[in-house]
Coordinates of C-alpha atoms in Angstrom, one line a residue:
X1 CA -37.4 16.6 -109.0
X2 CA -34.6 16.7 -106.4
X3 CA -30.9 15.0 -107.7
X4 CA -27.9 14.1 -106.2
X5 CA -24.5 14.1 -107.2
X6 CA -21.7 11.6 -105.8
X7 CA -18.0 12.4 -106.9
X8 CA -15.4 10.1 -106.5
X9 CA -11.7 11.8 -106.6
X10 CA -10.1 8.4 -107.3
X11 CA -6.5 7.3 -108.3
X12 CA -6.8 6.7 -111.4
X13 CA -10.6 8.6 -112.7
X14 CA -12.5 11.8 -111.1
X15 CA -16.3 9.6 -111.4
X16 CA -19.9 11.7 -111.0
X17 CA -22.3 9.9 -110.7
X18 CA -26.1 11.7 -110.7
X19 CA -29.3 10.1 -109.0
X20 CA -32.4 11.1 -109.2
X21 CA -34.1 10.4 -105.2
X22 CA -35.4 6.8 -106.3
X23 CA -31.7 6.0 -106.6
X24 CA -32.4 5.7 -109.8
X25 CA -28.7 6.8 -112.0
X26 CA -29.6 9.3 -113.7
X27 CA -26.2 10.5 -115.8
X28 CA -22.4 9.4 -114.8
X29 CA -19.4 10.6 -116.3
X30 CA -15.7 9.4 -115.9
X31 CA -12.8 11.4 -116.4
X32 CA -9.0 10.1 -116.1
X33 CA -6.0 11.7 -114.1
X34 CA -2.6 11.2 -114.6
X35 CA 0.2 10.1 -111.8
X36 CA 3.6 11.3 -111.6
X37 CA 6.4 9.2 -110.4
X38 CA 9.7 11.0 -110.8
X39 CA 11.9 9.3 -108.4
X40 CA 12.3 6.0 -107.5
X41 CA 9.3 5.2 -104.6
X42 CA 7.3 8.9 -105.5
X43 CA 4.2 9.1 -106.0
X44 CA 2.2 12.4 -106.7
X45 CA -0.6 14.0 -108.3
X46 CA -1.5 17.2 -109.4
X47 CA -4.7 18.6 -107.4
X48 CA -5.8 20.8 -110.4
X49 CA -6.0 18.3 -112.2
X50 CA -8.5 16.4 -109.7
X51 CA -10.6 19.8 -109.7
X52 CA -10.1 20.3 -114.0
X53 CA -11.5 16.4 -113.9
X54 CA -14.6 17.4 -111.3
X55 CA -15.5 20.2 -113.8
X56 CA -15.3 18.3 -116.5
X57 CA -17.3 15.4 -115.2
X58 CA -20.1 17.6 -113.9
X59 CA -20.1 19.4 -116.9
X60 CA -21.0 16.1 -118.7
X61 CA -23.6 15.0 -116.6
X62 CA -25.0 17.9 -116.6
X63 CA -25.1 18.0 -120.5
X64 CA -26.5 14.6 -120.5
X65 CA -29.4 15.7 -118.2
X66 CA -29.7 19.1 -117.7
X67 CA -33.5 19.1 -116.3
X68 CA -32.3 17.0 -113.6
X69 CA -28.8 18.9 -113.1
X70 CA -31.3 21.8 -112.5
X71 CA -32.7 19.9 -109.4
X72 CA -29.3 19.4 -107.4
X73 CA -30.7 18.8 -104.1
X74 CA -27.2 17.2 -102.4
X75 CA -23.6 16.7 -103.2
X76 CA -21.1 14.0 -101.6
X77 CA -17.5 13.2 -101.7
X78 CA -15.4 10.1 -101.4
X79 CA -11.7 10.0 -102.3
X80 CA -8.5 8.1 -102.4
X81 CA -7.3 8.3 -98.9
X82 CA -3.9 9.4 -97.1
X83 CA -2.9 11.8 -99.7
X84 CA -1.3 14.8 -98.7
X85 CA -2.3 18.6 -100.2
X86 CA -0.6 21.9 -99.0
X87 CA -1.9 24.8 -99.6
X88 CA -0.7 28.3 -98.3
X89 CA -3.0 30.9 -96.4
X90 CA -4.5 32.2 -99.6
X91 CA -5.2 27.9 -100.3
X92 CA -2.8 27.9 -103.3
X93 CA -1.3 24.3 -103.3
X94 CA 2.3 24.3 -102.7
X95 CA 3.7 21.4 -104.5
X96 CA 2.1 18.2 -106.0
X97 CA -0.1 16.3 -104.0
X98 CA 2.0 12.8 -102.1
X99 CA -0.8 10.2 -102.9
X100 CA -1.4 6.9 -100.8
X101 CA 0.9 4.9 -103.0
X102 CA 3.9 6.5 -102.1
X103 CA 7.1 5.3 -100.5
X104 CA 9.5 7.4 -99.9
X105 CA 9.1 7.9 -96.0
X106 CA 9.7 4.3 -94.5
X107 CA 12.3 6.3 -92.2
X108 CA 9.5 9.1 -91.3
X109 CA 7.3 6.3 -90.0
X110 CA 10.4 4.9 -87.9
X111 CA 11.1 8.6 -86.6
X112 CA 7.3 9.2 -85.6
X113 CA 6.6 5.8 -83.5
X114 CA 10.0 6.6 -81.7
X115 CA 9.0 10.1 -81.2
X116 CA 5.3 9.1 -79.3
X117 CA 6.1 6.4 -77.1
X118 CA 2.3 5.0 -77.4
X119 CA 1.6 6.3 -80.9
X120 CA -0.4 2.6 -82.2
X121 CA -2.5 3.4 -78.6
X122 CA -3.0 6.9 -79.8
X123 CA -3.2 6.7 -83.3
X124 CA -5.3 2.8 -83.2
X125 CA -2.8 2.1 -86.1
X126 CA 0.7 1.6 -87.0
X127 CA 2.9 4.2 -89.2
X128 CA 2.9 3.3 -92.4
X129 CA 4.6 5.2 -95.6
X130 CA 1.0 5.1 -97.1
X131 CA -0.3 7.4 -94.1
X132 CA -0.4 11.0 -94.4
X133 CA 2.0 12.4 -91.0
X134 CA 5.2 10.4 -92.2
X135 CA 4.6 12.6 -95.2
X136 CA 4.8 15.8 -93.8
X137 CA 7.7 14.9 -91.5
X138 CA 9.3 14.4 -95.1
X139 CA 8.6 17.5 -96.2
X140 CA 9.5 19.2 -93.1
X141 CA 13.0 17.7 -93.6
X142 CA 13.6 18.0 -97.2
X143 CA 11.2 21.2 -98.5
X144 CA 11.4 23.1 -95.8
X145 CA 10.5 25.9 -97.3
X146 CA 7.6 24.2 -98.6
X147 CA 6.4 23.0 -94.8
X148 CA 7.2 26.7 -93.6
X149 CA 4.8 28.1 -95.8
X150 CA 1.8 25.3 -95.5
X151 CA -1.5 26.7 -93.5
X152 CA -3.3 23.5 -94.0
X153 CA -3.3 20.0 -94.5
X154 CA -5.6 18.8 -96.9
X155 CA -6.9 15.0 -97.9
X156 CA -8.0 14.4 -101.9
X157 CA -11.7 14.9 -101.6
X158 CA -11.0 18.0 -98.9
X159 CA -9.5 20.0 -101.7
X160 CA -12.2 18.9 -104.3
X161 CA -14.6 20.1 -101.0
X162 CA -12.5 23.5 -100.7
X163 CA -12.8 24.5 -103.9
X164 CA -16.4 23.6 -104.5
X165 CA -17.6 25.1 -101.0
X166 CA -14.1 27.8 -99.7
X167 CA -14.3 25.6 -96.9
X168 CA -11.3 23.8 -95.2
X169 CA -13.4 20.6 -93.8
X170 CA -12.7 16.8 -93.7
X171 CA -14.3 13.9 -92.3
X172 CA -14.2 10.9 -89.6
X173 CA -13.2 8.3 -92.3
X174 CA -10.8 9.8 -94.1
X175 CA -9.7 11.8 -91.1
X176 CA -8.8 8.2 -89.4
X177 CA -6.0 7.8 -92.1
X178 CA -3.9 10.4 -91.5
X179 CA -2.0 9.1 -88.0
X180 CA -3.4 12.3 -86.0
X181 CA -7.0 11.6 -85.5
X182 CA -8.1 10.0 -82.0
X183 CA -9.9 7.5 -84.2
X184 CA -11.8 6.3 -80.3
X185 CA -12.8 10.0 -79.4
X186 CA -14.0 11.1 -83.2
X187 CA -11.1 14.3 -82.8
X188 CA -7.9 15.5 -83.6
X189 CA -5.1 14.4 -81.1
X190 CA -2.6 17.0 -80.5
X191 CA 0.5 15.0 -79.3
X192 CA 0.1 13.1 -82.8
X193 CA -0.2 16.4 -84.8
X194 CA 2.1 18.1 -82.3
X195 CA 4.9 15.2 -83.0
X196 CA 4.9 16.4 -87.0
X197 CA 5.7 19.9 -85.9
X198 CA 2.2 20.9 -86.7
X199 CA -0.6 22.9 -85.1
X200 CA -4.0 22.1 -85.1
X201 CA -4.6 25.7 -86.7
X202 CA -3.1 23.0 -89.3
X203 CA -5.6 20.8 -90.1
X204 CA -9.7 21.0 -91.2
X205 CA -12.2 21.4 -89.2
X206 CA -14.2 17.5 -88.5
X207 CA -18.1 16.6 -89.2
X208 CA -19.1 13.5 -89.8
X209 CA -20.0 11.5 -92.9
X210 CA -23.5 12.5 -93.2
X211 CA -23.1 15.9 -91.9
X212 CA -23.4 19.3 -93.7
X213 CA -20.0 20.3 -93.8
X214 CA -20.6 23.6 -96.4
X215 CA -22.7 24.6 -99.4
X216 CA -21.4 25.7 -102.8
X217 CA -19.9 28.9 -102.9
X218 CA -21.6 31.4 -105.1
X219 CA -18.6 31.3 -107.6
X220 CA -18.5 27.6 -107.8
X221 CA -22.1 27.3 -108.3
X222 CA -22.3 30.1 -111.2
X223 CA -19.3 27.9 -112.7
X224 CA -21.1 24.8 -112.7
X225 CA -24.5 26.1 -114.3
X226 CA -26.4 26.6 -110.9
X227 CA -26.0 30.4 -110.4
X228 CA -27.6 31.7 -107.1
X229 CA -28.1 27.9 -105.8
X230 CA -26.5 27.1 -102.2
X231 CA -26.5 23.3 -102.7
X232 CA -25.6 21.6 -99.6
X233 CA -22.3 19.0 -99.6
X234 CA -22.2 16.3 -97.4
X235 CA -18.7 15.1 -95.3
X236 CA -18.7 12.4 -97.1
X237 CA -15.9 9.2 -97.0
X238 CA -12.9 7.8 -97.7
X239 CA -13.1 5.7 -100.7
X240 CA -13.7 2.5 -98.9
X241 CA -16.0 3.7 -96.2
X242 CA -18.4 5.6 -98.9
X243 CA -18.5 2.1 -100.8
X244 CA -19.5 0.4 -97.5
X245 CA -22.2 2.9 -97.5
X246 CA -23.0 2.2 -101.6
X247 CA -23.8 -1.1 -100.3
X248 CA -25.7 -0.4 -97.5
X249 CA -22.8 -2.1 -94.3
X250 CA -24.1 0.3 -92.0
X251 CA -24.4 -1.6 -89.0
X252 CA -22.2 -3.7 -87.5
X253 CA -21.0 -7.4 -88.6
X254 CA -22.1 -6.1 -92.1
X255 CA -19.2 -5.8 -94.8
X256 CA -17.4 -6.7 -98.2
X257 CA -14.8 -8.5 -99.5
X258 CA -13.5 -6.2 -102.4
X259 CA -11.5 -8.6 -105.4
X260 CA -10.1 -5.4 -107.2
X261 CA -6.2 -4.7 -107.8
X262 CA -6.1 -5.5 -104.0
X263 CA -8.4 -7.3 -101.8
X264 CA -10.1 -5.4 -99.1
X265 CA -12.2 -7.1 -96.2
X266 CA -14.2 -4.6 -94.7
X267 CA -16.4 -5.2 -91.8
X268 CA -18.3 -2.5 -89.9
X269 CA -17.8 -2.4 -86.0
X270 CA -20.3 -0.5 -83.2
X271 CA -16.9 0.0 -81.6
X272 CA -13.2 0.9 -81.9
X273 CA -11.5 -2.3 -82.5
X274 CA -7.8 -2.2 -83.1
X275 CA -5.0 -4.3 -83.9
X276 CA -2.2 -2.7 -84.9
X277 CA 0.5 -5.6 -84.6
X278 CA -1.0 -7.0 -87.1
X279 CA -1.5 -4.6 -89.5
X280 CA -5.7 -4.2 -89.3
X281 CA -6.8 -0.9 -89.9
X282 CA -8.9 0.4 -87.5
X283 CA -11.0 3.8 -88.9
X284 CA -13.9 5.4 -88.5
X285 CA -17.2 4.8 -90.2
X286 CA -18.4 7.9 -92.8
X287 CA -21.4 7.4 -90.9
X288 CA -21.7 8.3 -87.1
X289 CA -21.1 6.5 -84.0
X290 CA -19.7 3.7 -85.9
X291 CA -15.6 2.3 -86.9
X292 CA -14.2 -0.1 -89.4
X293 CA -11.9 -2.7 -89.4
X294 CA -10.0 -3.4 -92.4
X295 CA -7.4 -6.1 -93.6
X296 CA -5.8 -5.6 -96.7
X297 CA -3.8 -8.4 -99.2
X298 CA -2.2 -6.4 -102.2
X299 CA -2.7 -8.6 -104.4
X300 CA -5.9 -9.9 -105.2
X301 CA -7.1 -9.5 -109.1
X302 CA -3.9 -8.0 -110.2
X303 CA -2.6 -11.6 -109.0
X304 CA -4.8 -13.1 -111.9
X305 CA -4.0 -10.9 -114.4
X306 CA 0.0 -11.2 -113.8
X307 CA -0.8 -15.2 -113.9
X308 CA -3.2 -14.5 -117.0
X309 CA 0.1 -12.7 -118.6
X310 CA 2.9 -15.0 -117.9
X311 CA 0.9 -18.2 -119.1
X312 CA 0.2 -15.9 -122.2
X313 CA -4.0 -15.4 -122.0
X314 CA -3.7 -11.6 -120.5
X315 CA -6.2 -11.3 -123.9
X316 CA -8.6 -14.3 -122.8
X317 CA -8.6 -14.3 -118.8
X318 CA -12.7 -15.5 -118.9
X319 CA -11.2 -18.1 -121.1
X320 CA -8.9 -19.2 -118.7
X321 CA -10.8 -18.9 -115.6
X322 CA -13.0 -21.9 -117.7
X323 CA -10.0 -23.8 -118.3
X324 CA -9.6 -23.9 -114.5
X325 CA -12.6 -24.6 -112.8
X326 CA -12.8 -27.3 -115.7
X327 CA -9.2 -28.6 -114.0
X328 CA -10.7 -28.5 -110.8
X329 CA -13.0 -30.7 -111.0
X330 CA -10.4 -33.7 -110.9
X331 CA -9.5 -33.9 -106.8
X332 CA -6.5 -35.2 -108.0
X333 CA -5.9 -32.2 -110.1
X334 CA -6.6 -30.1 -107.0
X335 CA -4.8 -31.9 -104.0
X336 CA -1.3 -32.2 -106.3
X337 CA -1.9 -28.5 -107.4
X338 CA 1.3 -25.8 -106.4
X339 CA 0.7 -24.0 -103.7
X340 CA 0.9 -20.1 -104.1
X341 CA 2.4 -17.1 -101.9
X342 CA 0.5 -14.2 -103.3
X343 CA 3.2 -11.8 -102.2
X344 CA 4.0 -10.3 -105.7
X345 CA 3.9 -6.4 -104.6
X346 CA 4.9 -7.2 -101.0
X347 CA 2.1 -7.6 -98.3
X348 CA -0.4 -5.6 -95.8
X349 CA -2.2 -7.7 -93.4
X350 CA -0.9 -9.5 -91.5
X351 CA 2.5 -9.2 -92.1
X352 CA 3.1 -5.7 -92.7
X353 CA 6.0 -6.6 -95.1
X354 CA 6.8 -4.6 -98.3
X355 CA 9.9 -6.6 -99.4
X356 CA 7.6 -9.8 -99.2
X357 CA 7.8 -11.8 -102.5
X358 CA 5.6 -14.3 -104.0
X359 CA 6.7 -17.5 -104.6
X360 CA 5.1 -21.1 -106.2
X361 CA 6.0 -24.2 -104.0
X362 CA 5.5 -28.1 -105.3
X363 CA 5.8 -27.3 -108.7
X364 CA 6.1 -30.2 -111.0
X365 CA 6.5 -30.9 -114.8
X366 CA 2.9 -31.9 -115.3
X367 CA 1.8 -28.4 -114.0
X368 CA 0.3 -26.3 -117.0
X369 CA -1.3 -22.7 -116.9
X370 CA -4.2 -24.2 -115.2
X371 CA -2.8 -25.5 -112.5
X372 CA -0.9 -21.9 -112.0
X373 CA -4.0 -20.6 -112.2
X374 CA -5.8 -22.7 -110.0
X375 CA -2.8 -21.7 -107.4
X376 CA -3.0 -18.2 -107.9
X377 CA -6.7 -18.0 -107.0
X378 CA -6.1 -20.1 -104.1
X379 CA -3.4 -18.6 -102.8
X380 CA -5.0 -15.2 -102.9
X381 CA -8.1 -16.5 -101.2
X382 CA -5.9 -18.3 -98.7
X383 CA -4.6 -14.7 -97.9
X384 CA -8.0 -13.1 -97.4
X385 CA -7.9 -16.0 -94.9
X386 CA -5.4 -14.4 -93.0
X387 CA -7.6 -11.1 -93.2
X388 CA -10.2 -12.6 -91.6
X389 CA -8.4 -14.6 -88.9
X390 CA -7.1 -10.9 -87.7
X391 CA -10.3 -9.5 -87.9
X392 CA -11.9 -12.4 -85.9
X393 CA -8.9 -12.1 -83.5
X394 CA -9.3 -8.1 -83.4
X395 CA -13.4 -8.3 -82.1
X396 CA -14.4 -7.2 -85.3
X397 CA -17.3 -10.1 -86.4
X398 CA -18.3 -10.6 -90.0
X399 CA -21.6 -11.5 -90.5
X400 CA -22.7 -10.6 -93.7
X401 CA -20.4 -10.1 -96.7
X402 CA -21.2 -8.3 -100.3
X403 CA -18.2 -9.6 -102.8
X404 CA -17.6 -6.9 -105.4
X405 CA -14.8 -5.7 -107.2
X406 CA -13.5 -7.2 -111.0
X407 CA -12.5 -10.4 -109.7
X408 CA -16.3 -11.4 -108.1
X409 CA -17.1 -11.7 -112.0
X410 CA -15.8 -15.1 -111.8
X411 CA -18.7 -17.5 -110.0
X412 CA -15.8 -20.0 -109.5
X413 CA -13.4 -18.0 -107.3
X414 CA -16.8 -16.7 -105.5
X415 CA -17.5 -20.3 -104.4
X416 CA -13.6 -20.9 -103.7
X417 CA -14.0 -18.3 -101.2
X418 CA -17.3 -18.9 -99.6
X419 CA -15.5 -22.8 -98.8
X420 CA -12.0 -21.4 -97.8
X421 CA -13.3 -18.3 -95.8
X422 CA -16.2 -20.1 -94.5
X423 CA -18.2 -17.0 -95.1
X424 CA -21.8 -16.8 -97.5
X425 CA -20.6 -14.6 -99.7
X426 CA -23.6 -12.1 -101.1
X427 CA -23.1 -11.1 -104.6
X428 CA -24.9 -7.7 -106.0
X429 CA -27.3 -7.7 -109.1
X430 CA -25.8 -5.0 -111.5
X431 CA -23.2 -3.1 -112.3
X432 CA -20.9 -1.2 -109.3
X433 CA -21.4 2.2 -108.8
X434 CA -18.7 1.9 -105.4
X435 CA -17.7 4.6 -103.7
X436 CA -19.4 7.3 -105.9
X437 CA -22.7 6.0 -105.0
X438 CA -22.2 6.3 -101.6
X439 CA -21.2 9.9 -101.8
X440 CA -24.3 10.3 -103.4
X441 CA -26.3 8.7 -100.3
X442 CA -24.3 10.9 -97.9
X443 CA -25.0 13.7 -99.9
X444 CA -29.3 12.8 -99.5
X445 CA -28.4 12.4 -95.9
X446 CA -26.7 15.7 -95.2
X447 CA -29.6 17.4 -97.2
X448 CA -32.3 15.7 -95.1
X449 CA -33.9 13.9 -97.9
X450 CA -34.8 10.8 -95.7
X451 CA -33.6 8.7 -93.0
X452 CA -30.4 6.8 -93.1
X453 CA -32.1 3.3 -93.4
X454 CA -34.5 4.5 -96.3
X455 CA -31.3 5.6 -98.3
X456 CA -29.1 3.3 -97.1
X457 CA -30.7 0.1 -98.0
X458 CA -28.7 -2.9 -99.7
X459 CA -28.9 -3.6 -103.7
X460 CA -30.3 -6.9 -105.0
X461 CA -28.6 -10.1 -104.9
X462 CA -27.8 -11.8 -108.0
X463 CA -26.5 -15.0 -106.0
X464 CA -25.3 -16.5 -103.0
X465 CA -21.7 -18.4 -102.5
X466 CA -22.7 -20.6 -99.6
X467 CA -19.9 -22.3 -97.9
X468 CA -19.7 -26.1 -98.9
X469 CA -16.7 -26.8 -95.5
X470 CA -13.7 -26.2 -96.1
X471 CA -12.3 -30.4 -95.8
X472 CA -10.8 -29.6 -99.3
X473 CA -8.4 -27.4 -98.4
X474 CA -7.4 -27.3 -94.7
X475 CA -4.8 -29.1 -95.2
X476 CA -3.2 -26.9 -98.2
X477 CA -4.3 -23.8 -96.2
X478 CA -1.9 -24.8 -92.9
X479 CA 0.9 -25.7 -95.8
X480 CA 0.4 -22.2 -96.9
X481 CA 1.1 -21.0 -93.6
X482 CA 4.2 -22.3 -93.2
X483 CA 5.8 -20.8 -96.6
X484 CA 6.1 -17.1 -95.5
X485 CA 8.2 -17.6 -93.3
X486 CA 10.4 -19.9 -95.4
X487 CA 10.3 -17.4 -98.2
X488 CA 11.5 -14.3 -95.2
X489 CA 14.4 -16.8 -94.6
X490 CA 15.7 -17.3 -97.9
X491 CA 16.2 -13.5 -97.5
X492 CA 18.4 -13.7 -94.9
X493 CA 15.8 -12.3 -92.3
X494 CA 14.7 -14.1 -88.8
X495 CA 11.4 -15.8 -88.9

């Protein structure tokens, strides 16, 4: 019986996940990685670690089922994006990997729009510390010896992919992160690279998603228990794109609203569509001839639990989350409620402000933890709002929406957001398997083991958030509006 394997080089975990070719899961295994921070702003993580975690994972899946290990048919990758791996001309990495998080090189992202006169044209998206080329122009100017001696630029998952294949290969997706992909043409653009002081001897070679992009080496194979097997690995995604994939948005007007520590809309496009002023990002599909849009809110469920801690019930959030849709059944309750800026990391889309802070406006005595509560969920939801307006604005039609991610557990902010957004909101029967499953998929597809709509397909619904109109909170929504920039000029900056 033919398997395939799905690894997911993720922030926090290295995840395999094992299918048999019903789709049926078959063994997973998740194995944590560590982060180093050691200055103010840093960021990093150690890429032996990500490929000690692969091994590991693997080699408990494959303990778990080792008859179906045996039939490895496919292997795909997804990854945390915009990370940064060099490695020297023998592929030894050169100093810790700078992961998406980081952000040290606000002035790197100055230096490289002033450097290409129509970089957002070029690049489809503005510089951002998060991206990988303001990264290596920071290496370039404090390790230089470091930048001297790098041979290639690598993304998470294209190491894990080098090391499991000898191959230096990436992907559309993940590819469209960096700042020096033609994210229109599908290619590398050299005045991008070229503005970095980069080659494109520099950077890995491109397939697509779905694509063969090597097979495991002989050495890799003996090391993971399949000795003489060339296993075929797919291109794979970036973290985000491979999950669109998990959930079958592969055509376009289909997406998700993600309700993890961030929230993520996500809707696939049959074209580029880009709107860099306002902070969309505009990538490449992991699957061919298709792009993304994607707005981004930084706080989303990370927003509930800081609310959860502060009011003291960081222990009993479901508990809570009762306590407030019991509070909003009262209108009065909800029309008097604060209203929340959910700015509490700083923000993405639209504002493209990281010194952004959150802030509760119309608080009275009377207001408890529910009503906090109650704000926080709205607030966050009116910010998705936002998302969507830009997407709307940018061509990039939703049609159909999955809702995943920890906070879609709670039915009541599911049906908040159906009203607010104006959106049916489709929610999956099961447990996530994200990004990891949609390695897996690409994996089938690159080894041929059906077409892209048999493997493709979308899960199970467990419900349906129809939109109810949104007459309940217009009004709160265009007072919402007005308190960024209020909060901007208590900072002392224009509005």
């Amino acid at each position: 019986m033919p398997t395939y394997l799905g690894l997911d080089i993720g922030t926090s975990s290295v995840k395999a996940l094992l299918l048999d070719e019903s789709q049926t899961t078959i063994a997973e295994a998740t194995v944590p990685v560590g982060i180093s921070r050691p200055h103010p702003l840093w960021s990093e993580q150690d890429p032996e670690e990500w490929w000690q975690a692969t091994l590991t994972a693997t080699a408990r899946v494959r303990d778990a089922a080792p008859e179906a290990w045996r039939g490895l048919a496919g292997i795909g990758l997804s990854g945390q994006m915009h990370g940064a791996v060099l490695v020297d001309g023998e592929g030894r990495v050169l100093r810790p990997a700078i992961i998406w998080n980081d952000g040290r090189c606000a002035a790197e992202c100055r230096e490289l729009q002033e450097r290409v006169p129509d970089f957002t044209r070029r690049a489809a998206n503005i510089a951002m510390p998060g991206f990988t080329a303001p990264k290596l122009l920071w290496v370039r100017r404090h390790e230089p010896d470091v930048f001297a001696a790098t041979r290639k630029v690598l993304l998470p998952k294209d190491y894990i992919r080098f090391r499991l294949t000898g191959g230096y290969v990436s992907e559309m997706s993940d590819a469209a992160g960096t700042l020096w992909l033609d994210v229109d043409a599908r290619r590398w653009d050299d005045v991008l690279i070229e503005a970095c002081s980069l080659t494109r001897a520099h950077m890995p070679e491109l397939v697509e998603g779905s694509e063969l992009s090597g097979r495991l080496s002989a050495d890799t194979a003996a090391l993971l228990g399949l000795a003489g097997r060339r296993v075929p690995v797919a291109g794979g995604g970036g973290d985000n794109a491979a999950s669109a994939v998990g959930i079958g948005a592969t055509r376009a007007g289909e997406g998700f609203l993600s309700l993890g520590t961030s929230g993520v809309l996500f809707v696939v496009t049959d074209r580029l569509t880009a709107l860099p002023e306002r902070t969309l990002h505009a990538f490449c599909h992991a699957l061919p001839g298709r792009w993304h849009g994607m707005a981004v809110t930084l706080a989303a469920a990370s927003a509930l639990t800081w609310v959860a801690t502060l009011v003291g019930r960081a222990g009993d959030i479901a508990g809570l989350l009762a306590d407030v849709e019991r509070f909003a059944e009262s209108e009065r309750n909800r029309i008097h409620a604060p209203l929340f800026l959910p700015y509490i990391t700083g923000e993405r889309t639209p504002h493209n402000d990281a010194d952004a802070t959150g802030l509760f406006a119309g608080l009275r005595a009377e207001h408890g933890p529910e009503a906090l509560t109650y704000a926080v969920l709205e607030g966050v939801s009116f910010g998705l709002a936002d998302d969507l307006d830009v997407l709307n604005e940018a061509g990039a039609r939703l049609d159909s929406c999955m809702l995943v991610g920890g906070g879609s557990r709670s039915r009541f902010w599911g049906q908040m957001l159906a009203d607010i957004l104006n959106l049916p909101l489709d929610l999956p029967a099961g447990a996530e398997a994200g990004a990891a499953l949609g390695a897996a998929r690409l994996g089938m597809l690159a080894a041929e083991a059906g077409s892209e709509a048999e493997i493709c397909r979308k899960p199970p619904l467990r419900e349906r958030f129809s939109p109810r109109g949104q007459d309940g909170y217009a009004e709160r929504l265009a007072r919402f509006r007005k308190l960024y920039p209020a909060e901007k000029a208590t900072r002392g900056m224009p509005s």
